[in-house]
Amino acid sequence: MKVLQDEQRITVMEGPWTPVDVIKQVVDEGTQEDPFYVMNLGEVVNRYHRWKELMPRVEPFYAVKCNDDKVLVSTLAALGAGFDCASKAEIQLITSLGVKPDRIIFANPAKMASHIRYSAAVGVDLMTFDSEIELLKIKQHMPHAQLVIRIRCDAAVAQCPLGIKFGCDPVSEAPRLLKLAAVLGLEVVGVSFHVGSGAAETEVYARGIQWARALFTSAARAGHRMRLLDLGGGFAGGSHSCLAHVAQVINNALETHFPERSVQVIAEPGRYFAAAAYTLATMVHAKREVASKDGADQDETHTMYFVNDGVYGSFNCVLYDHQQVVAEPLVPSTAAPRPCSVWGPSCDGLDCVLPSSLLPPLAPGAWLLWRDMGAYTLPVASPFNGFPVPRVLTVIDAALWAVLKDLWPISEAHFVHGGPIVVPQTPPLSPPSPAACPSPSPSPSPSPGHSQPSPSSSPPHSPALAPLDDSHSRLVFVECALK
Ligand SMILES: *Cc1c(COP(=O)(O)O)cnc(C)c1O
C-alpha cells in the first residue's frame, strides 16, 4: 500500500460544521503558531457537479498550475475530470495518479523539446501550438501529436491577461499556420483560446467560439479533421461568484456555432475549482501603532499588524495574481473598526498584505481568516526568510465521504475519522549538534532559583502564545519612568 503523507489525509467531519469552526477548534488548542489552510473538499465536489449541471457539453480539464495539491487533483480525477498540464512535471504528477493520457492536454504553446518527447513517451498526444517554430519542433519530436491551435481572444477586462503572451491572431496568422501544419504532415484536431484568468467579461466566450467555428472551416479546407474545441480557463472561483451566466453564454454559442455533437468540447478551469475550497488562517504576532498617514489629525493613529504569512508565502497572489484579499477576525468583535495595515513576517518592506484596511483592534495572538485562497497561492509560495509555507488540513463532510471513499484514486486509506483535528506541521529545524556548536556560557547568568529550560527540552510547538495583556501594566510603568 502506498504511504500517504500527512497532507494527503482527509478528516471526516460528523454533524454540522464549517471551515471557520474547524479553524477555531485548531486555534483553541493553543499550540498552533504557523499559518494553515483548511481545505473543504466538499466545495470541489459541489463545484464539479454544478459545472456538469450547467454545462453538460463541456468537459472540465483542470489547469494543474492553479494548485497542484495532491488531494485536490486526486479528487478531480476521481470525479472524472481531465487535466491541463503545462510541463513534464505536471504530466508526471497527473499520470502518477493513474489518470489515462487521453484525459490530459499539454496546453502550453511553447514547450521544451524534452517535455514533448516525454509527452510522446507516456502517450499524451493532445498539445497546443501558436507558432511556426513550435510546429517544426513538434514535427521533429512527436510527429504523431494531435494538435490544437491556440488563438488569441481576450476578455475586455481580466485579473491576469494571457493574450499578451500566447495565442496567434485568428485572422492574420491562424489560417497560414493551419496550412503549414498540413504541409508538414501534422494533424491539427482542434482550436483553443484563453480569455484571460479571472475574466470580468462573459460575452468573450461567444466571440472565441465564433472564431473557432471559422477556423474549423479553414482547417478542413487545409485537410485537417477537426474534432475538438477547447474554451480554456478564466472562470471565476470565489465563493460568491456565479457560473450560471457564463454557462448560458457558452451554451448558446455552442448551439449556434457547434450544433453537431461529434465535436468534443473541453475547458481548462483552474481558479473555478481551487479558490473557494481553501480558507487561510494567519496569526497576528506583532503590532505597531504609528501616526496616521494623512496626518490631518495629530491624535489619529494607524495600527500595523504583522502576521505569520506574507507576500513571499500565500499572499504572493497579491503581487502575481493581482488578487484583492480580505481579512476577517476569527473572533468577531463589536469594537469599532480602526484604520490599519497588515504585513507579512519577513524583513522586506515589500511584504505588505493589505496597505490600508479597517479591522477591530486585535491583540497579538489573534487570528485572521482569509477566504477563497486556493488559487495561485500555494504552488508559488516560498519559505523566504525562514517562515514556513502554510500546511493544509483537508476536511470533508461525512455525507460526501461516503460518496468519495471508493472512487479511485481516492481510497478508504485517505480518510481519518474521529479523534482530534490535527494540522500537518512543518518539522522544526533540527538543533545544531553539540560538537559543531558548543553552547555558549550563560551570560548574564540566570538569577538563582530561575531554572532555565534547555531549548531541546521544549516541545516543538511550545505554547508561545501567552496573552500579552498582562504586560500592559508594565508598559505603563516604563512610560512613567521615561517621563
Ligand atoms: C492558467 C491557465 C488555465 C487556467 O486558468 P484559470 O483562469 O485559472 O481558469 C487554463 N488554461 C491555460 C492554458 C492556462 O495557462
Short mmCIF file of C-alpha atoms and ligand atoms in Angstrom, two decimals:
data_model
loop_
_atom_site.label_atom_id
_atom_site.label_comp_id
_atom_site.label_asym_id
_atom_site.label_seq_id
_atom_site.Cartn_x
_atom_site.Cartn_y
_atom_site.Cartn_z
CA MET A 1 0.00 0.00 0.00
CA LYS A 2 1.19 3.49 -0.78
CA VAL A 3 2.44 5.52 2.17
CA LEU A 4 0.33 8.63 2.47
CA GLN A 5 1.81 11.92 3.62
CA ASP A 6 0.02 13.89 6.33
CA GLU A 7 -1.18 16.33 3.70
CA GLN A 8 -2.98 13.57 1.81
CA ARG A 9 -5.17 12.62 4.73
CA ILE A 10 -8.72 13.85 4.76
CA THR A 11 -10.51 14.40 8.07
CA VAL A 12 -14.15 13.34 8.01
CA MET A 13 -16.47 15.78 9.80
CA GLU A 14 -19.60 14.49 11.53
CA GLY A 15 -22.53 16.74 12.41
CA PRO A 16 -22.85 20.39 11.43
CA TRP A 17 -19.57 22.26 10.85
CA THR A 18 -17.99 25.00 8.74
CA PRO A 19 -14.34 25.61 7.79
CA VAL A 20 -14.34 28.50 10.28
CA ASP A 21 -15.44 26.12 13.07
CA VAL A 22 -12.52 23.85 12.17
CA ILE A 23 -10.08 26.78 12.31
CA LYS A 24 -11.50 27.80 15.71
CA GLN A 25 -11.06 24.29 17.02
CA VAL A 26 -7.40 24.21 15.93
CA VAL A 27 -6.67 27.66 17.33
CA ASP A 28 -8.41 26.91 20.63
CA GLU A 29 -5.95 24.06 21.24
CA GLY A 30 -3.45 26.86 21.86
CA THR A 31 -0.38 25.29 20.27
CA GLN A 32 -0.75 26.31 16.61
CA GLU A 33 1.68 29.09 15.74
CA ASP A 34 2.17 28.64 11.98
CA PRO A 35 -0.36 29.78 9.40
CA PHE A 36 -2.50 26.96 7.98
CA TYR A 37 -5.24 26.26 5.48
CA VAL A 38 -8.49 24.43 5.98
CA MET A 39 -9.48 22.87 2.66
CA ASN A 40 -13.11 21.85 2.30
CA LEU A 41 -13.04 19.06 -0.25
CA GLY A 42 -16.83 19.15 -0.48
CA GLU A 43 -16.56 22.54 -2.18
CA VAL A 44 -14.61 20.92 -5.03
CA VAL A 45 -17.16 18.11 -5.36
CA ASN A 46 -20.06 20.58 -5.37
CA ARG A 47 -18.38 22.77 -7.96
CA TYR A 48 -17.74 19.79 -10.20
CA HIS A 49 -21.41 18.83 -10.05
CA ARG A 50 -22.51 22.40 -10.64
CA TRP A 51 -20.28 22.61 -13.71
CA LYS A 52 -21.73 19.39 -15.16
CA GLU A 53 -25.26 20.54 -14.42
CA LEU A 54 -24.82 23.98 -16.02
CA MET A 55 -22.62 22.98 -18.98
CA PRO A 56 -23.28 19.31 -19.73
CA ARG A 57 -21.47 19.55 -23.07
CA VAL A 58 -18.23 20.99 -21.68
CA GLU A 59 -15.75 18.58 -20.06
CA PRO A 60 -13.54 20.29 -17.47
CA PHE A 61 -9.79 19.66 -17.83
CA TYR A 62 -8.46 21.15 -14.58
CA ALA A 63 -5.47 23.51 -15.05
CA VAL A 64 -2.89 21.97 -12.71
CA LYS A 65 -0.77 25.12 -12.40
CA CYS A 66 -3.54 26.79 -10.37
CA ASN A 67 -2.98 24.48 -7.39
CA ASP A 68 -1.26 21.10 -7.63
CA ASP A 69 -2.35 19.89 -4.17
CA LYS A 70 -2.43 16.10 -4.44
CA VAL A 71 -5.76 15.71 -2.68
CA LEU A 72 -7.36 18.29 -4.96
CA VAL A 73 -6.10 16.71 -8.20
CA SER A 74 -6.88 13.17 -6.95
CA THR A 75 -10.43 14.22 -6.14
CA LEU A 76 -10.91 15.80 -9.55
CA ALA A 77 -9.53 12.62 -11.12
CA ALA A 78 -11.96 10.58 -9.04
CA LEU A 79 -14.85 12.70 -10.24
CA GLY A 80 -13.84 12.17 -13.87
CA ALA A 81 -12.21 15.48 -14.77
CA GLY A 82 -9.42 15.73 -17.31
CA PHE A 83 -6.27 17.81 -16.80
CA ASP A 84 -4.44 20.69 -18.47
CA CYS A 85 -0.71 20.23 -17.87
CA ALA A 86 1.94 22.73 -18.93
CA SER A 87 5.17 20.83 -18.23
CA LYS A 88 6.76 17.42 -17.89
CA ALA A 89 6.47 17.54 -14.09
CA GLU A 90 2.74 18.30 -14.23
CA ILE A 91 2.18 15.44 -16.68
CA GLN A 92 4.20 13.20 -14.34
CA LEU A 93 2.07 14.22 -11.35
CA ILE A 94 -1.21 13.51 -13.11
CA THR A 95 -0.18 10.25 -14.79
CA SER A 96 1.27 9.07 -11.44
CA LEU A 97 -2.28 9.17 -10.09
CA GLY A 98 -3.21 6.67 -12.78
CA VAL A 99 -5.07 9.17 -15.00
CA LYS A 100 -5.17 7.93 -18.59
CA PRO A 101 -3.08 10.02 -21.01
CA ASP A 102 -6.13 10.70 -23.17
CA ARG A 103 -7.56 12.71 -20.24
CA ILE A 104 -4.64 15.14 -20.44
CA ILE A 105 -3.95 18.09 -22.74
CA PHE A 106 -0.44 19.53 -22.85
CA ALA A 107 -1.72 23.08 -23.10
CA ASN A 108 1.49 25.08 -23.22
CA PRO A 109 2.00 26.62 -26.69
CA ALA A 110 5.78 26.99 -26.06
CA LYS A 111 7.13 23.63 -24.94
CA MET A 112 10.64 22.36 -24.31
CA ALA A 113 11.81 19.59 -26.63
CA SER A 114 12.42 17.11 -23.79
CA HIS A 115 8.92 17.76 -22.46
CA ILE A 116 7.46 17.00 -25.87
CA ARG A 117 9.43 13.75 -26.00
CA TYR A 118 8.21 12.87 -22.52
CA SER A 119 4.66 13.58 -23.58
CA ALA A 120 5.12 11.24 -26.56
CA ALA A 121 6.63 8.55 -24.34
CA VAL A 122 3.70 8.49 -21.92
CA GLY A 123 1.03 8.82 -24.62
CA VAL A 124 -0.19 12.37 -24.03
CA ASP A 125 -0.97 13.14 -27.67
CA LEU A 126 -3.00 16.31 -27.39
CA MET A 127 -0.98 19.56 -27.33
CA THR A 128 -1.36 23.22 -28.25
CA PHE A 129 0.73 25.45 -30.52
CA ASP A 130 0.58 29.04 -31.76
CA SER A 131 3.71 29.46 -33.88
CA GLU A 132 5.67 28.10 -36.81
CA ILE A 133 8.69 27.21 -34.65
CA GLU A 134 6.52 25.11 -32.35
CA LEU A 135 5.16 23.20 -35.36
CA LEU A 136 8.71 22.46 -36.55
CA LYS A 137 9.71 21.32 -33.06
CA ILE A 138 6.69 19.04 -32.75
CA LYS A 139 7.37 17.68 -36.24
CA GLN A 140 10.86 16.72 -35.05
CA HIS A 141 9.99 15.25 -31.64
CA MET A 142 6.43 13.98 -31.91
CA PRO A 143 5.16 13.90 -35.50
CA HIS A 144 2.05 11.93 -34.48
CA ALA A 145 0.84 14.61 -32.00
CA GLN A 146 -2.80 15.71 -32.10
CA LEU A 147 -2.51 19.47 -32.37
CA VAL A 148 -4.74 22.21 -31.09
CA ILE A 149 -4.19 25.73 -32.43
CA ARG A 150 -4.33 28.40 -29.72
CA ILE A 151 -5.82 31.65 -30.90
CA ARG A 152 -5.89 34.97 -29.12
CA CYS A 153 -9.26 36.05 -27.77
CA ASP A 154 -9.01 38.50 -24.86
CA ALA A 155 -11.70 39.45 -22.38
CA ALA A 156 -12.18 43.21 -22.17
CA VAL A 157 -11.03 43.03 -18.52
CA ALA A 158 -9.16 40.21 -16.76
CA GLN A 159 -7.26 39.82 -13.50
CA CYS A 160 -4.36 38.29 -15.47
CA PRO A 161 -4.47 38.84 -19.24
CA LEU A 162 -2.80 35.99 -21.14
CA GLY A 163 -3.21 37.19 -24.73
CA ILE A 164 -0.07 39.29 -24.39
CA LYS A 165 1.90 36.03 -24.25
CA PHE A 166 0.01 33.30 -26.10
CA GLY A 167 -2.40 32.84 -28.96
CA CYS A 168 -1.98 33.56 -32.67
CA ASP A 169 -4.23 36.02 -34.43
CA PRO A 170 -7.27 34.11 -35.75
CA VAL A 171 -7.33 36.15 -38.98
CA SER A 172 -3.79 37.15 -39.90
CA GLU A 173 -1.87 34.14 -38.55
CA ALA A 174 -4.02 31.07 -37.88
CA PRO A 175 -5.00 30.15 -41.49
CA ARG A 176 -1.35 30.18 -42.59
CA LEU A 177 -0.27 28.04 -39.59
CA LEU A 178 -3.04 25.53 -40.38
CA LYS A 179 -1.75 25.25 -43.95
CA LEU A 180 1.85 24.91 -42.79
CA ALA A 181 0.86 22.11 -40.39
CA ALA A 182 -0.81 20.29 -43.28
CA VAL A 183 2.27 20.70 -45.47
CA LEU A 184 4.42 19.28 -42.66
CA GLY A 185 2.08 16.30 -42.41
CA LEU A 186 0.98 17.26 -38.90
CA GLU A 187 -2.55 16.65 -37.67
CA VAL A 188 -4.48 19.60 -36.28
CA VAL A 189 -7.61 18.43 -34.48
CA GLY A 190 -8.88 21.48 -32.63
CA VAL A 191 -8.93 25.13 -31.63
CA SER A 192 -8.29 26.60 -28.17
CA PHE A 193 -8.25 30.04 -26.61
CA HIS A 194 -7.88 31.51 -23.13
CA VAL A 195 -9.82 34.69 -22.45
CA GLY A 196 -7.55 35.68 -19.51
CA SER A 197 -7.53 34.45 -15.94
CA GLY A 198 -10.21 35.95 -13.74
CA ALA A 199 -12.06 37.32 -16.77
CA ALA A 200 -14.58 40.02 -15.95
CA GLU A 201 -16.40 39.73 -19.30
CA THR A 202 -18.61 36.76 -20.19
CA GLU A 203 -19.52 37.56 -23.82
CA VAL A 204 -15.90 36.93 -24.76
CA TYR A 205 -16.54 33.15 -24.78
CA ALA A 206 -19.12 33.65 -27.54
CA ARG A 207 -16.53 35.56 -29.59
CA GLY A 208 -13.97 32.79 -29.07
CA ILE A 209 -16.45 30.09 -30.09
CA GLN A 210 -17.35 32.04 -33.22
CA TRP A 211 -13.66 32.41 -34.19
CA ALA A 212 -13.19 28.71 -33.59
CA ARG A 213 -16.07 27.90 -35.97
CA ALA A 214 -14.44 29.97 -38.70
CA LEU A 215 -11.13 28.18 -38.14
CA PHE A 216 -12.79 24.75 -38.20
CA THR A 217 -13.81 25.66 -41.75
CA SER A 218 -10.39 26.87 -42.89
CA ALA A 219 -8.69 23.90 -41.18
CA ALA A 220 -10.97 21.47 -43.00
CA ARG A 221 -10.09 23.23 -46.25
CA ALA A 222 -6.41 22.66 -45.44
CA GLY A 223 -7.17 18.95 -44.96
CA HIS A 224 -7.41 18.67 -41.17
CA ARG A 225 -10.12 16.64 -39.43
CA MET A 226 -11.29 18.94 -36.66
CA ARG A 227 -12.94 17.34 -33.63
CA LEU A 228 -12.04 19.38 -30.51
CA LEU A 229 -12.98 22.80 -29.17
CA ASP A 230 -11.13 23.99 -26.04
CA LEU A 231 -12.60 27.01 -24.22
CA GLY A 232 -9.61 27.44 -21.89
CA GLY A 233 -9.94 28.92 -18.39
CA GLY A 234 -10.91 32.31 -16.99
CA PHE A 235 -13.90 31.18 -14.89
CA ALA A 236 -14.30 32.95 -11.55
CA GLY A 237 -13.57 30.97 -8.39
CA GLY A 238 -14.64 33.00 -5.35
CA SER A 239 -17.39 31.78 -3.01
CA HIS A 240 -19.76 34.45 -4.29
CA SER A 241 -19.00 34.03 -7.98
CA CYS A 242 -21.65 32.66 -10.27
CA LEU A 243 -21.15 30.21 -13.11
CA ALA A 244 -24.73 30.40 -14.38
CA HIS A 245 -24.35 33.49 -16.53
CA VAL A 246 -21.17 32.46 -18.32
CA ALA A 247 -22.62 28.95 -18.77
CA GLN A 248 -25.61 30.43 -20.57
CA VAL A 249 -23.38 32.46 -22.91
CA ILE A 250 -21.31 29.34 -23.69
CA ASN A 251 -24.29 27.00 -24.16
CA ASN A 252 -25.99 29.46 -26.53
CA ALA A 253 -22.83 29.99 -28.57
CA LEU A 254 -22.25 26.23 -28.79
CA GLU A 255 -25.82 25.67 -30.01
CA THR A 256 -25.34 28.37 -32.64
CA HIS A 257 -21.87 27.50 -33.92
CA PHE A 258 -21.31 23.86 -32.95
CA PRO A 259 -24.73 22.17 -33.01
CA GLU A 260 -23.10 18.90 -34.13
CA ARG A 261 -22.42 16.60 -31.17
CA SER A 262 -19.42 14.99 -32.88
CA VAL A 263 -17.21 17.89 -31.73
CA GLN A 264 -15.76 17.29 -28.24
CA VAL A 265 -15.88 20.46 -26.14
CA ILE A 266 -13.50 20.89 -23.22
CA ALA A 267 -12.46 23.79 -20.97
CA GLU A 268 -9.47 24.29 -18.67
CA PRO A 269 -10.82 25.83 -15.46
CA GLY A 270 -8.24 26.40 -12.72
CA ARG A 271 -9.47 29.07 -10.32
CA TYR A 272 -13.06 27.82 -10.56
CA PHE A 273 -12.21 24.56 -8.77
CA ALA A 274 -9.44 25.74 -6.45
CA ALA A 275 -10.21 29.17 -5.00
CA ALA A 276 -13.20 28.77 -2.69
CA ALA A 277 -12.22 25.41 -1.19
CA TYR A 278 -9.31 26.91 0.78
CA THR A 279 -9.56 29.20 3.81
CA LEU A 280 -6.29 30.53 5.20
CA ALA A 281 -5.76 31.28 8.89
CA THR A 282 -2.95 33.59 9.98
CA MET A 283 -1.93 34.82 13.42
CA VAL A 284 -1.03 38.34 14.47
CA HIS A 285 2.36 38.06 16.19
CA ALA A 286 3.29 41.74 16.45
CA LYS A 287 1.82 45.20 16.04
CA ARG A 288 2.94 48.80 15.93
CA GLU A 289 0.96 51.95 16.45
CA VAL A 290 2.03 54.69 14.04
CA ALA A 291 0.80 58.18 13.20
CA SER A 292 -1.88 58.11 10.55
CA LYS A 293 -0.65 58.67 7.05
CA ASP A 294 -2.99 61.53 6.20
CA GLY A 295 -1.66 63.36 9.26
CA ALA A 296 -4.70 65.63 9.37
CA ASP A 297 -5.49 64.73 12.94
CA GLN A 298 -2.48 64.53 15.24
CA ASP A 299 -4.22 62.05 17.51
CA GLU A 300 -5.20 59.70 14.69
CA THR A 301 -3.13 56.56 14.67
CA HIS A 302 -2.93 53.61 12.37
CA THR A 303 -2.10 50.08 13.51
CA MET A 304 0.39 47.93 11.63
CA TYR A 305 -0.36 44.25 12.21
CA PHE A 306 2.30 41.65 11.49
CA VAL A 307 1.01 38.19 10.57
CA ASN A 308 2.82 34.88 10.02
CA ASP A 309 2.21 34.62 6.26
CA GLY A 310 3.05 37.27 3.68
CA VAL A 311 3.72 38.06 0.03
CA TYR A 312 6.55 35.51 -0.11
CA GLY A 313 4.06 32.87 1.11
CA SER A 314 0.35 32.61 0.30
CA PHE A 315 -0.03 36.31 -0.40
CA ASN A 316 2.25 36.11 -3.41
CA CYS A 317 -1.16 36.17 -5.10
CA VAL A 318 -1.39 39.88 -4.23
CA LEU A 319 1.71 40.54 -6.37
CA TYR A 320 1.48 37.91 -9.11
CA ASP A 321 -2.21 37.19 -9.40
CA HIS A 322 -3.47 40.72 -8.64
CA GLN A 323 -5.84 39.34 -6.03
CA GLN A 324 -7.69 41.53 -3.62
CA VAL A 325 -7.61 39.72 -0.33
CA VAL A 326 -9.94 40.39 2.59
CA ALA A 327 -9.11 39.84 6.28
CA GLU A 328 -11.73 38.81 8.83
CA PRO A 329 -11.03 38.43 12.54
CA LEU A 330 -11.57 34.81 13.59
CA VAL A 331 -13.35 36.02 16.71
CA PRO A 332 -15.93 38.63 15.71
CA SER A 333 -15.68 41.82 17.70
CA THR A 334 -18.21 44.52 18.44
CA ALA A 335 -15.43 47.10 18.82
CA ALA A 336 -15.35 49.80 16.16
CA PRO A 337 -13.09 49.03 13.19
CA ARG A 338 -9.93 51.14 13.07
CA PRO A 339 -7.54 52.07 10.24
CA CYS A 340 -4.77 49.51 9.91
CA SER A 341 -2.43 47.72 7.58
CA VAL A 342 -1.43 44.04 7.50
CA TRP A 343 2.18 42.97 6.91
CA GLY A 344 3.89 39.64 6.33
CA PRO A 345 6.54 38.18 8.65
CA SER A 346 9.65 38.77 6.51
CA CYS A 347 12.05 41.69 6.89
CA ASP A 348 11.24 43.07 3.45
CA GLY A 349 9.32 46.35 3.15
CA LEU A 350 7.59 44.95 0.08
CA ASP A 351 5.97 42.32 2.28
CA CYS A 352 2.68 44.16 2.75
CA VAL A 353 -0.53 42.14 2.52
CA LEU A 354 -3.07 44.96 2.98
CA PRO A 355 -1.79 48.54 2.80
CA SER A 356 -4.99 50.05 4.10
CA SER A 357 -7.84 48.31 5.81
CA LEU A 358 -10.29 48.58 8.69
CA LEU A 359 -10.27 46.00 11.48
CA PRO A 360 -11.41 46.00 15.09
CA PRO A 361 -8.44 46.25 17.49
CA LEU A 362 -6.52 42.95 17.60
CA ALA A 363 -4.11 41.73 20.27
CA PRO A 364 -1.04 39.68 19.39
CA GLY A 365 -2.16 36.05 19.31
CA ALA A 366 -5.40 36.97 17.48
CA TRP A 367 -6.13 35.08 14.27
CA LEU A 368 -7.30 36.41 10.89
CA LEU A 369 -9.25 34.45 8.27
CA TRP A 370 -8.80 34.82 4.53
CA ARG A 371 -11.39 33.10 2.35
CA ASP A 372 -11.11 31.92 -1.26
CA MET A 373 -7.33 31.49 -1.07
CA GLY A 374 -6.91 28.26 -3.07
CA ALA A 375 -5.99 29.65 -6.50
CA TYR A 376 -2.43 30.63 -7.45
CA THR A 377 -1.22 30.75 -3.84
CA LEU A 378 0.41 27.54 -2.50
CA PRO A 379 2.36 26.40 -5.58
CA VAL A 380 4.14 29.76 -5.76
CA ALA A 381 4.81 30.25 -2.03
CA SER A 382 8.39 30.09 -0.69
CA PRO A 383 9.76 29.82 2.86
CA PHE A 384 11.80 33.03 2.32
CA ASN A 385 13.45 34.43 5.43
CA GLY A 386 12.73 31.20 7.34
CA PHE A 387 8.95 31.44 7.53
CA PRO A 388 7.27 28.15 6.62
CA VAL A 389 4.71 27.87 3.85
CA PRO A 390 1.31 27.10 5.44
CA ARG A 391 0.26 23.46 5.57
CA VAL A 392 -3.15 22.22 4.56
CA LEU A 393 -5.72 20.46 6.73
CA THR A 394 -8.23 18.80 4.40
CA VAL A 395 -11.72 18.10 5.68
CA ILE A 396 -14.88 16.63 4.19
CA ASP A 397 -18.43 16.22 5.37
CA ALA A 398 -19.35 12.66 6.37
CA ALA A 399 -22.12 12.55 3.75
CA LEU A 400 -19.66 13.28 0.93
CA TRP A 401 -17.06 10.94 2.33
CA ALA A 402 -19.46 8.08 1.76
CA VAL A 403 -19.59 9.03 -1.94
CA LEU A 404 -15.87 9.63 -2.45
CA LYS A 405 -14.24 6.93 -0.38
CA ASP A 406 -14.32 4.25 -3.03
CA LEU A 407 -13.80 6.43 -6.07
CA TRP A 408 -10.37 5.68 -7.43
CA PRO A 409 -7.70 7.14 -6.99
CA ILE A 410 -9.13 8.05 -3.58
CA SER A 411 -9.39 5.17 -1.15
CA GLU A 412 -10.55 4.49 2.39
CA ALA A 413 -6.89 4.87 3.47
CA HIS A 414 -7.07 8.61 2.76
CA PHE A 415 -9.66 9.29 5.45
CA VAL A 416 -9.32 9.93 9.18
CA HIS A 417 -12.38 9.56 11.40
CA GLY A 418 -12.88 10.86 14.92
CA GLY A 419 -10.09 11.94 17.26
CA PRO A 420 -8.66 15.42 17.49
CA ILE A 421 -8.27 17.57 14.40
CA VAL A 422 -4.57 17.72 13.56
CA VAL A 423 -2.98 20.25 11.21
CA PRO A 424 0.11 18.86 9.42
CA GLN A 425 3.16 20.63 10.87
CA THR A 426 6.36 21.81 9.23
CA PRO A 427 9.07 19.94 11.16
CA PRO A 428 11.21 22.25 13.31
CA LEU A 429 14.80 22.74 12.16
CA SER A 430 16.98 20.10 13.78
CA PRO A 431 19.08 21.60 16.59
CA PRO A 432 22.77 22.01 15.77
CA SER A 433 24.90 19.11 17.02
CA PRO A 434 26.71 19.94 20.28
CA ALA A 435 30.11 19.19 18.76
CA ALA A 436 29.63 21.59 15.87
CA CYS A 437 28.27 24.36 18.03
CA PRO A 438 29.30 24.40 21.68
CA SER A 439 26.69 26.04 23.86
CA PRO A 440 27.82 29.48 24.96
CA SER A 441 28.35 30.07 28.64
CA PRO A 442 25.20 31.57 30.05
CA SER A 443 25.62 35.30 30.25
CA PRO A 444 24.18 37.12 32.03
CA SER A 445 23.92 34.24 34.47
CA PRO A 446 20.37 33.40 35.42
CA SER A 447 19.39 34.55 38.85
CA PRO A 448 19.31 31.73 41.38
CA GLY A 449 16.02 29.98 41.58
CA HIS A 450 15.19 30.68 37.89
CA SER A 451 15.95 27.40 36.24
CA GLN A 452 16.38 27.92 32.51
CA PRO A 453 14.74 25.17 30.50
CA SER A 454 17.15 23.86 27.90
CA PRO A 455 15.91 24.61 24.37
CA SER A 456 15.93 20.93 23.42
CA SER A 457 13.53 20.06 26.21
CA SER A 458 10.80 22.41 24.97
CA PRO A 459 8.19 20.83 22.72
CA PRO A 460 8.45 21.71 19.02
CA HIS A 461 5.40 23.91 19.27
CA SER A 462 5.53 25.26 22.77
CA PRO A 463 2.56 27.44 23.53
CA ALA A 464 4.34 30.64 22.67
CA LEU A 465 1.05 32.43 22.61
CA ALA A 466 0.76 33.55 26.20
CA PRO A 467 -1.59 36.52 26.18
CA LEU A 468 0.30 39.76 26.24
CA ASP A 469 -2.35 41.74 28.05
CA ASP A 470 -0.68 41.45 31.45
CA SER A 471 2.37 43.22 30.03
CA HIS A 472 0.31 46.34 29.59
CA SER A 473 0.70 47.49 33.18
CA ARG A 474 4.45 47.05 32.89
CA LEU A 475 4.44 49.21 29.75
CA VAL A 476 2.59 51.96 31.60
CA PHE A 477 5.18 51.73 34.35
CA VAL A 478 8.03 52.06 31.86
CA GLU A 479 6.37 55.05 30.20
CA CYS A 480 6.05 56.79 33.56
CA ALA A 481 9.70 56.11 34.28
CA LEU A 482 10.65 57.70 30.96
CA LYS A 483 8.90 60.99 31.71
C1 LIG B 1 -3.61 29.22 -16.39
C2 LIG B 1 -4.31 28.50 -17.48
C3 LIG B 1 -5.61 27.99 -17.29
C4 LIG B 1 -6.40 28.22 -16.02
O1 LIG B 1 -6.93 29.50 -15.98
P1 LIG B 1 -7.99 29.93 -14.87
O2 LIG B 1 -8.21 31.35 -15.18
O3 LIG B 1 -7.39 29.68 -13.54
O4 LIG B 1 -9.21 29.12 -15.07
C5 LIG B 1 -6.17 27.28 -18.31
N1 LIG B 1 -5.52 27.08 -19.48
C6 LIG B 1 -4.28 27.54 -19.70
C7 LIG B 1 -3.62 27.27 -20.99
C8 LIG B 1 -3.64 28.29 -18.71
O5 LIG B 1 -2.42 28.77 -18.95
#
